[in-house]
Amino acid sequence: MSFYQKTIHELHEFLIRKEISAQELCAQVYKRIEEVENQIKALVLIVDQNKAMEEAQKVDARIAAGETISPLTGIPMVLKDNICTKDIKTTCSSRILAEFRPPYDAHVVEKLAQAGAVLCGKTNMDEFAMGSSTENSGYFSTKNPWDLNRVPGGSSGGSAAAIAADESVFSLGSDTGGSIRQPSSFCGTVGLKPTYGLVSRYGLIAYASSLDQIGPITKDVMDAALVLKAIAGHDKKDSTSSTMSVPDYPAALTGEMRGLRVGVPREYFGPGLGLRSEGMCGKSHQDDGKYGAQVAEDMPHTEYALPAYYLIASAEASSNLARFDGVRYGFRAQEGEDVVSMFQKTRSFGFGKEVKRRIMLGTYALSSGYYDAYYLKALKVRTLVKQDFDRAFEKFDLLAAPTASHLAFRHGEKADNPLAMYLSDVLTIPINLAGVPAISVPCGFVRDLPVGLQLIGKPFGEETLLQASFAYEKAAGWGNLKPNLKGVTVK
Ligand code: GLN
C-alpha cells in the first residue's frame, strides 16, 4: 500500500520514525491527484504544489530539529469549498462566488494550520451545500470512486470522493441535513457530524445557520477522532460555539463497548423507505453478543422531520443568501438601469436552479400570512423531533440506524426530481433538527457499493459515539476500504 493510501495515525508513526518525510508524502498525494482527478472530479481547486511543499518542508525541519509534532502535522488535507481559506478561492461551487478570495481563514482552518496539516485542495459540492448528489455544483459533477456512473452523494460529495479515491488523507465537510454522513455512506468513508456548537462555524459560508456543522471525513474512526480533537472547541467569534472543554477523543477508543445501551429507532426501518441497506444494518444490530444489547425504540415524529427541515433550512437560506447581491461579494452582473436591476441580474445569473428554488420556498414560508402556517409550525415540529431524541436517550447511550435509505444512485437518476432528491436525507435530517451528533461508519457492501451504518449520540456525546464506532469498525473489519479505480493501478 502506498503512503497516500494510509490513515493519519499510520502516517504520523511513519513521520516520527522518519520512514517518510512530509515532503515525500505531499508529493505522493499530488501525484495521486494527477493520476485520478480527471476521472473523479472531486476538486474545484488544487493548491499550488510548490506552496504545499513549502509547508511540508517546514514540517520536515521541525521533525529534524527533534520537535514533538501533533498527529496532524504534515498530513495532507482537502476542504469543502464553503470553508473560507484566506486568499484562496472559496466558491461554494457557485457562479456567484467564482472569484471570491476570502480575506480571512475559517476558525477550523486556523486550527488545522496550527496543528500543521497541509492544505492541498478545495472540494466540489452542491452549490451552497443544497443537494444530495453534488450534481447541483455550478461547475461539474463528481464521480463515485466505487462506480464512476454513480453519484458520490452530497452535498460534501467532493470531500468524500477525494478520500475514497485517496486524493487526500482526510477532508472536512459540512452537514446541514446529512451532507457529511450520506456521502460517506455512498463512498465508504467515515463521516462525523458533531453536536451543534462543538465546532465553530466562523468562516463556514452559511446555508442554514441553526443546522450547519463542520466535521471530518476520514479513512477510519481513529482519524475522525484525531481531526475532531483538532477542530473542536470554543471560539468567541461564533456566538453558538460551546464553552465546554474538549475531551481527548482518541483516548476514548478502547475497542470496548460492553455495557453501552444501543437503541434502534423503529421508524428508521419502516416500509416504504426502500432500505436496501437495512439487511446490513439489521445484521449489525441483531448480533447482540458482539455489538451490545439492543432494543427497538419508538420515535413517533420522525416522519415529520423531512418537511419541517426543508421549510426551516430554506427559510434560513433565503435570509443568509440575501447578502449575495453583487455589491459586497463576488460576481456582479453588468450594471442595469438602476441598482435593483443590477441585483436581479447578478442573482439571476449567479445562482443555480436549486438555490433559487430554496430562496423562493424560504421567502414564501417567512412571508406574512404564511409564517405561522409554515415556518412557526416547522419550528414546533423541530421541538417534537428533539423530544423524541431526549426520551430515547433517557434509556439508551446510542441509537443505530442506516445512514441512507438507498445505495449511491446513478448520475441523472434524481437530478430532475427535487422531491426524490430531498427524500435522500430522510434518515439523517432528524439528527440535525435535534442538534445531536452522528457518524456514518462503513458496514459492508450491497451490489459492490458501500453502505453506511449510522450511530447517533447524546448531545456532546462524541466520546461514546467514537468509542462505539471504533469497536464496531474493529469487530466488523471494514476499516480503510479501497475502490479499484479502473485504469489506475492500486498497489
Ligand atoms: N441534502 C440536504 C439539503 O439539500 C442536506 C444538505 C446538507 O446537509 N448541506 O438541504
XYZ file of C-alpha atoms and ligand atoms in Angstrom:
501
model
C 0.000 0.000 0.000
C 1.398 3.423 -0.913
C 1.738 6.097 1.727
C -1.038 8.284 0.290
C -3.477 5.433 0.985
C -2.695 5.308 4.680
C -4.542 6.821 7.600
C -3.467 9.834 9.663
C -2.396 7.726 12.641
C -0.341 5.367 10.468
C 1.356 8.257 8.671
C 2.108 10.003 11.952
C 4.110 6.955 13.020
C 5.977 6.874 9.696
C 6.766 10.582 10.011
C 8.143 10.413 13.532
C 10.125 7.269 12.729
C 11.460 9.185 9.694
C 10.347 6.385 7.342
C 8.831 9.044 5.129
C 9.236 12.816 5.033
C 6.316 15.234 4.906
C 7.601 16.386 1.518
C 7.617 12.841 0.096
C 4.102 12.305 1.391
C 2.920 15.594 -0.088
C 4.497 14.792 -3.466
C 2.820 11.352 -3.463
C -0.576 12.919 -2.821
C -0.126 15.382 -5.702
C 0.913 12.522 -7.975
C -2.189 10.596 -6.977
C -4.345 13.655 -7.696
C -2.776 13.895 -11.119
C -3.486 10.193 -11.787
C -7.141 10.021 -10.777
C -8.633 13.506 -10.553
C -9.670 13.649 -14.201
C -11.864 10.580 -13.539
C -13.191 11.545 -10.107
C -13.546 15.350 -10.381
C -13.584 15.802 -6.604
C -11.668 19.077 -6.511
C -12.667 22.567 -7.626
C -9.221 23.877 -6.784
C -5.808 22.274 -6.408
C -3.459 24.324 -4.230
C -0.204 25.217 -5.999
C 2.074 22.248 -5.317
C 5.055 24.466 -4.507
C 3.052 26.182 -1.805
C 2.030 22.865 -0.223
C 5.603 21.578 -0.499
C 6.862 24.668 1.353
C 4.533 23.820 4.241
C 5.744 20.215 4.183
C 9.341 21.397 4.192
C 8.679 23.406 7.376
C 7.305 20.235 8.971
C 10.407 18.257 7.979
C 12.613 20.955 9.502
C 10.654 20.692 12.764
C 10.981 16.898 12.814
C 14.699 17.151 12.035
C 15.103 19.599 14.934
C 13.633 16.974 17.256
C 10.371 18.843 17.918
C 7.354 16.868 19.079
C 4.714 17.054 16.383
C 0.955 16.675 16.729
C -0.865 13.818 14.946
C -1.989 16.065 12.071
C 1.404 17.664 11.443
C 2.485 17.144 7.842
C -0.749 15.376 6.878
C -2.297 16.406 3.519
C -5.926 17.554 3.617
C -8.648 18.962 1.361
C -11.528 21.163 2.499
C -15.080 21.610 1.289
C -15.297 24.768 -0.755
C -17.709 26.529 1.606
C -14.947 26.790 4.248
C -13.114 30.103 3.930
C -9.389 29.943 3.164
C -7.501 33.237 3.220
C -6.528 34.425 -0.271
C -7.516 31.023 -1.710
C -10.709 30.919 -3.762
C -13.756 29.762 -1.834
C -16.656 29.395 -4.257
C -19.360 27.206 -2.656
C -19.363 25.700 -6.183
C -21.447 28.709 -7.205
C -21.002 31.108 -10.095
C -21.819 33.965 -7.745
C -18.622 33.331 -5.745
C -16.481 32.104 -8.657
C -13.759 34.663 -7.971
C -14.215 35.120 -4.214
C -10.978 35.092 -2.222
C -11.802 35.426 1.465
C -9.700 37.923 3.413
C -9.598 35.525 6.389
C -9.392 31.851 7.350
C -12.295 29.972 8.921
C -11.700 29.066 12.579
C -11.251 25.382 11.658
C -8.664 26.322 9.024
C -6.687 28.274 11.627
C -6.842 25.303 13.980
C -5.699 22.845 11.318
C -2.879 25.156 10.277
C -1.771 25.323 13.928
C -1.828 21.531 14.014
C 0.429 21.515 10.931
C -1.918 19.886 8.372
C -1.080 20.716 4.754
C -3.860 22.089 2.518
C -3.820 20.534 -0.975
C -7.231 21.389 -2.404
C -10.831 22.573 -2.107
C -13.587 20.076 -2.830
C -16.617 20.172 -5.098
C -20.062 20.376 -3.526
C -23.692 21.040 -4.288
C -23.993 24.799 -4.708
C -24.201 26.392 -1.249
C -24.495 22.841 0.178
C -28.018 22.405 -1.206
C -28.364 18.897 -2.545
C -27.616 15.226 -2.056
C -25.567 14.224 -5.109
C -23.074 17.037 -5.872
C -24.904 17.380 -9.207
C -26.061 20.857 -8.142
C -22.487 22.141 -8.339
C -22.299 25.200 -10.580
C -19.192 23.691 -12.214
C -19.269 19.910 -12.749
C -20.427 16.650 -11.181
C -18.179 14.467 -9.040
C -17.998 10.711 -9.655
C -18.306 7.988 -7.056
C -14.926 6.176 -6.925
C -16.713 2.827 -6.433
C -18.679 3.244 -9.670
C -17.980 6.235 -11.867
C -21.539 6.126 -13.264
C -22.905 6.893 -9.817
C -23.016 9.997 -7.640
C -20.797 10.322 -4.563
C -23.717 11.723 -2.546
C -23.860 15.301 -1.336
C -23.533 17.969 -0.602
C -19.953 17.139 0.551
C -19.571 14.682 -2.355
C -16.177 16.064 -3.373
C -14.813 15.649 0.163
C -15.973 12.025 0.430
C -14.906 11.060 -3.116
C -11.449 12.607 -2.575
C -10.904 10.412 0.487
C -12.299 7.249 -1.106
C -10.020 7.806 -4.127
C -7.006 8.561 -1.879
C -6.588 12.060 -3.292
C -6.094 13.266 0.280
C -5.585 11.702 3.700
C -8.556 13.474 5.293
C -11.085 16.152 4.482
C -13.655 18.381 6.095
C -17.269 18.575 5.024
C -20.302 20.400 6.344
C -23.568 18.793 7.379
C -26.855 20.696 7.481
C -29.168 17.742 6.886
C -26.811 14.848 6.186
C -24.127 16.193 3.862
C -21.208 14.574 5.678
C -22.868 11.253 6.514
C -24.778 10.457 3.302
C -21.730 10.902 1.005
C -19.707 8.858 3.498
C -22.256 6.061 3.219
C -22.104 6.257 -0.609
C -18.279 6.368 -0.764
C -17.282 4.003 2.071
C -15.675 6.680 4.247
C -16.169 7.603 7.896
C -18.104 10.876 8.288
C -18.906 12.602 11.568
C -21.415 15.374 12.162
C -20.597 16.841 15.576
C -23.086 18.195 18.108
C -24.330 21.641 17.078
C -21.989 24.144 18.737
C -18.987 21.838 19.200
C -17.121 23.134 16.138
C -17.036 26.834 15.323
C -18.950 27.918 12.206
C -16.867 31.088 11.857
C -15.789 31.193 8.227
C -18.219 28.489 7.099
C -20.359 30.165 4.438
C -23.831 29.807 5.919
C -26.588 27.724 4.396
C -28.926 27.228 7.379
C -27.174 28.607 10.440
C -29.180 26.739 13.091
C -28.332 23.383 11.465
C -24.877 23.718 9.842
C -21.897 21.936 11.411
C -18.401 21.239 10.076
C -16.997 17.745 10.568
C -14.334 15.279 9.388
C -14.476 12.761 6.529
C -11.736 10.176 7.032
C -10.486 6.683 6.199
C -11.197 5.267 9.642
C -12.704 6.090 13.035
C -9.396 6.858 14.776
C -8.713 9.532 12.160
C -12.150 11.063 12.732
C -11.337 11.304 16.461
C -7.970 12.938 15.736
C -9.442 15.538 13.376
C -12.372 16.282 15.679
C -9.988 16.883 18.576
C -8.079 19.387 16.442
C -11.104 21.401 15.237
C -13.489 21.306 18.237
C -13.652 23.889 20.977
C -14.874 27.332 21.885
C -14.481 30.247 19.509
C -15.554 33.684 20.635
C -16.281 34.655 17.028
C -19.179 32.160 16.890
C -21.844 33.009 19.468
C -23.319 29.492 19.198
C -19.990 27.836 19.960
C -19.960 25.805 23.172
C -17.627 26.688 26.036
C -17.297 23.085 27.180
C -13.762 21.734 27.318
C -12.772 19.358 24.511
C -12.321 15.741 25.629
C -9.432 13.598 24.427
C -11.461 11.740 21.779
C -8.729 9.348 20.584
C -8.214 8.196 24.194
C -11.855 7.028 24.287
C -11.189 4.467 21.541
C -10.537 1.449 23.690
C -12.059 -1.140 21.376
C -14.611 -1.960 24.088
C -18.290 -1.133 24.055
C -19.609 -3.580 26.582
C -22.238 -2.035 28.807
C -23.343 0.549 26.250
C -27.058 0.552 25.620
C -27.841 0.865 21.913
C -31.411 1.543 20.757
C -32.774 1.007 17.280
C -35.417 3.517 16.181
C -38.263 1.531 14.611
C -39.232 4.354 12.215
C -35.811 4.279 10.529
C -36.520 0.769 9.273
C -40.127 1.349 8.180
C -41.719 0.098 4.967
C -41.625 2.496 2.029
C -38.165 3.744 2.812
C -36.671 1.398 0.210
C -33.926 0.385 2.587
C -31.557 -1.846 0.721
C -29.049 -1.198 3.461
C -31.498 -2.462 6.040
C -30.188 -6.005 5.819
C -26.681 -4.833 6.555
C -27.647 -2.664 9.490
C -30.094 -5.276 10.646
C -27.272 -7.760 10.808
C -25.152 -5.492 12.941
C -27.921 -4.660 15.372
C -29.114 -8.218 15.786
C -25.691 -9.500 16.629
C -26.284 -8.790 20.280
C -23.295 -10.537 21.765
C -20.806 -8.703 19.598
C -22.027 -5.131 19.483
C -24.067 -4.709 22.652
C -27.674 -5.331 23.630
C -30.210 -3.558 21.501
C -33.900 -2.891 21.723
C -36.325 -1.249 19.319
C -37.395 2.288 20.183
C -40.297 4.490 19.018
C -39.515 7.937 17.653
C -43.011 8.947 16.552
C -42.226 12.338 14.987
C -39.597 11.038 12.566
C -41.920 11.234 9.540
C -42.474 14.990 10.046
C -38.775 15.825 10.233
C -38.178 15.999 6.479
C -40.905 18.563 5.617
C -40.030 20.623 8.709
C -36.352 20.608 7.732
C -36.975 21.813 4.186
C -39.067 24.717 5.496
C -36.564 25.725 8.197
C -33.443 25.243 6.065
C -34.952 27.121 3.118
C -36.186 29.950 5.365
C -32.719 30.409 6.850
C -31.088 30.086 3.425
C -33.320 32.776 1.928
C -32.126 35.152 4.625
C -28.439 34.082 4.587
C -28.159 34.298 0.815
C -29.614 37.813 0.670
C -26.074 39.138 1.125
C -25.043 37.953 -2.338
C -26.242 40.898 -4.361
C -23.250 41.961 -6.452
C -22.341 44.723 -4.005
C -20.451 43.030 -1.206
C -19.111 39.723 -2.509
C -18.023 38.014 -5.666
C -19.737 38.305 -9.004
C -21.531 41.463 -10.210
C -23.588 41.487 -13.411
C -23.104 44.357 -15.859
C -24.810 47.372 -14.280
C -28.512 47.583 -15.146
C -30.548 50.777 -15.398
C -30.628 51.012 -11.637
C -29.293 49.202 -8.610
C -32.316 46.927 -8.277
C -31.929 45.592 -11.801
C -28.204 45.055 -11.097
C -29.194 42.932 -8.036
C -31.659 40.983 -10.154
C -29.243 40.289 -12.985
C -26.475 39.305 -10.563
C -28.636 36.833 -8.661
C -30.391 35.503 -11.719
C -27.087 34.600 -13.400
C -25.093 33.835 -10.237
C -27.389 31.303 -8.529
C -28.320 27.902 -9.946
C -31.819 26.430 -10.183
C -31.879 24.627 -6.826
C -30.583 27.641 -4.896
C -33.271 29.819 -6.465
C -35.912 27.216 -5.607
C -34.829 27.248 -1.931
C -34.760 31.057 -1.782
C -38.303 31.216 -3.166
C -39.563 28.488 -0.845
C -37.910 30.108 2.178
C -39.103 33.621 1.363
C -42.630 32.266 0.944
C -42.532 30.392 4.263
C -41.369 33.535 6.067
C -43.794 35.948 4.455
C -46.614 37.481 6.428
C -49.717 35.316 6.376
C -47.693 32.131 5.840
C -45.146 32.482 8.644
C -47.466 30.940 11.270
C -48.770 28.225 8.978
C -45.373 27.044 7.749
C -42.264 28.402 9.466
C -43.618 28.556 13.009
C -45.267 25.160 12.643
C -41.992 23.679 11.369
C -40.208 25.060 14.451
C -42.776 23.335 16.676
C -42.212 20.071 14.835
C -38.488 20.546 15.376
C -39.092 20.659 19.135
C -41.141 17.443 18.964
C -38.376 15.710 16.997
C -35.836 16.859 19.575
C -38.072 15.492 22.362
C -38.125 12.080 20.649
C -34.337 12.033 20.979
C -34.418 13.288 24.590
C -36.766 10.433 25.514
C -34.710 7.830 23.662
C -31.513 8.980 25.360
C -33.079 8.510 28.802
C -32.939 4.780 28.003
C -30.011 4.461 25.604
C -26.466 5.726 25.197
C -26.615 5.473 21.409
C -29.044 4.863 18.580
C -28.227 2.786 15.477
C -29.817 3.114 12.043
C -28.854 3.067 8.383
C -27.264 6.303 7.154
C -29.058 6.390 3.822
C -32.289 4.895 2.566
C -30.597 3.666 -0.618
C -27.297 2.997 -2.334
C -25.372 5.554 -4.381
C -27.679 6.285 -7.332
C -26.817 6.896 -10.978
C -25.921 10.311 -12.320
C -29.095 11.963 -13.569
C -31.407 9.497 -11.799
C -32.862 12.098 -9.428
C -31.493 15.315 -10.916
C -34.845 16.379 -12.386
C -36.922 15.356 -9.408
C -36.231 17.639 -6.432
C -38.628 15.776 -4.151
C -36.944 12.412 -4.770
C -33.627 14.119 -4.100
C -34.944 15.634 -0.833
C -36.036 12.167 0.299
C -32.387 11.031 0.164
C -31.815 12.617 3.553
C -34.788 11.169 5.351
C -32.601 9.246 7.838
C -30.046 11.973 8.543
C -32.190 15.110 8.810
C -33.853 14.428 12.209
C -30.370 14.419 13.757
C -29.638 17.969 12.557
C -33.031 19.201 13.771
C -32.223 17.786 17.214
C -28.636 19.129 17.146
C -27.181 15.795 18.297
C -24.010 14.148 16.889
C -23.978 11.217 14.461
C -21.435 9.277 12.477
C -21.566 7.107 9.369
C -19.253 4.096 9.501
C -18.825 1.592 6.632
C -20.812 -1.568 7.364
C -20.419 -3.632 4.206
C -21.455 -3.728 0.564
C -24.637 -4.247 -1.361
C -24.143 -4.939 -5.078
C -20.489 -3.896 -4.757
C -21.421 -0.470 -3.388
C -20.541 0.649 0.140
C -23.212 1.044 2.815
C -23.013 3.125 5.979
C -24.194 2.362 9.491
C -25.337 5.489 11.318
C -24.700 5.783 15.042
C -26.370 8.685 16.824
C -25.150 10.074 20.145
C -26.320 12.245 23.026
C -25.575 15.973 22.820
C -21.794 16.328 23.272
C -21.598 12.525 23.473
C -18.884 12.297 20.799
C -16.591 10.234 23.026
C -19.146 7.450 23.380
C -20.094 7.732 19.710
C -16.488 7.356 18.590
C -15.807 4.621 21.132
C -18.690 2.509 19.801
C -17.853 3.244 16.151
C -14.266 2.200 16.727
C -15.316 -1.027 18.455
C -17.731 -1.752 15.605
C -15.113 -0.995 12.944
C -12.646 -3.323 14.653
C -15.142 -6.138 15.056
C -16.600 -5.791 11.553
C -13.267 -5.250 9.819
C -14.428 -2.598 7.328
C -11.700 -0.009 8.032
C -9.981 1.971 5.236
C -11.764 0.465 2.226
C -10.325 0.867 -1.284
C -12.215 1.011 -4.567
C -10.448 -0.477 -7.556
C -10.249 2.505 -9.864
C -10.295 1.422 -13.486
C -7.208 2.353 -15.440
C -5.308 3.134 -12.258
C -3.007 0.741 -10.537
C -3.811 0.479 -6.873
C -0.987 -1.226 -5.053
N -29.499 17.405 1.113
C -29.895 18.296 2.152
C -30.270 19.637 1.557
O -30.239 19.759 0.389
C -28.792 18.430 3.163
C -27.675 19.238 2.678
C -26.617 19.469 3.714
O -26.510 18.760 4.716
N -25.835 20.501 3.477
O -30.612 20.536 2.229
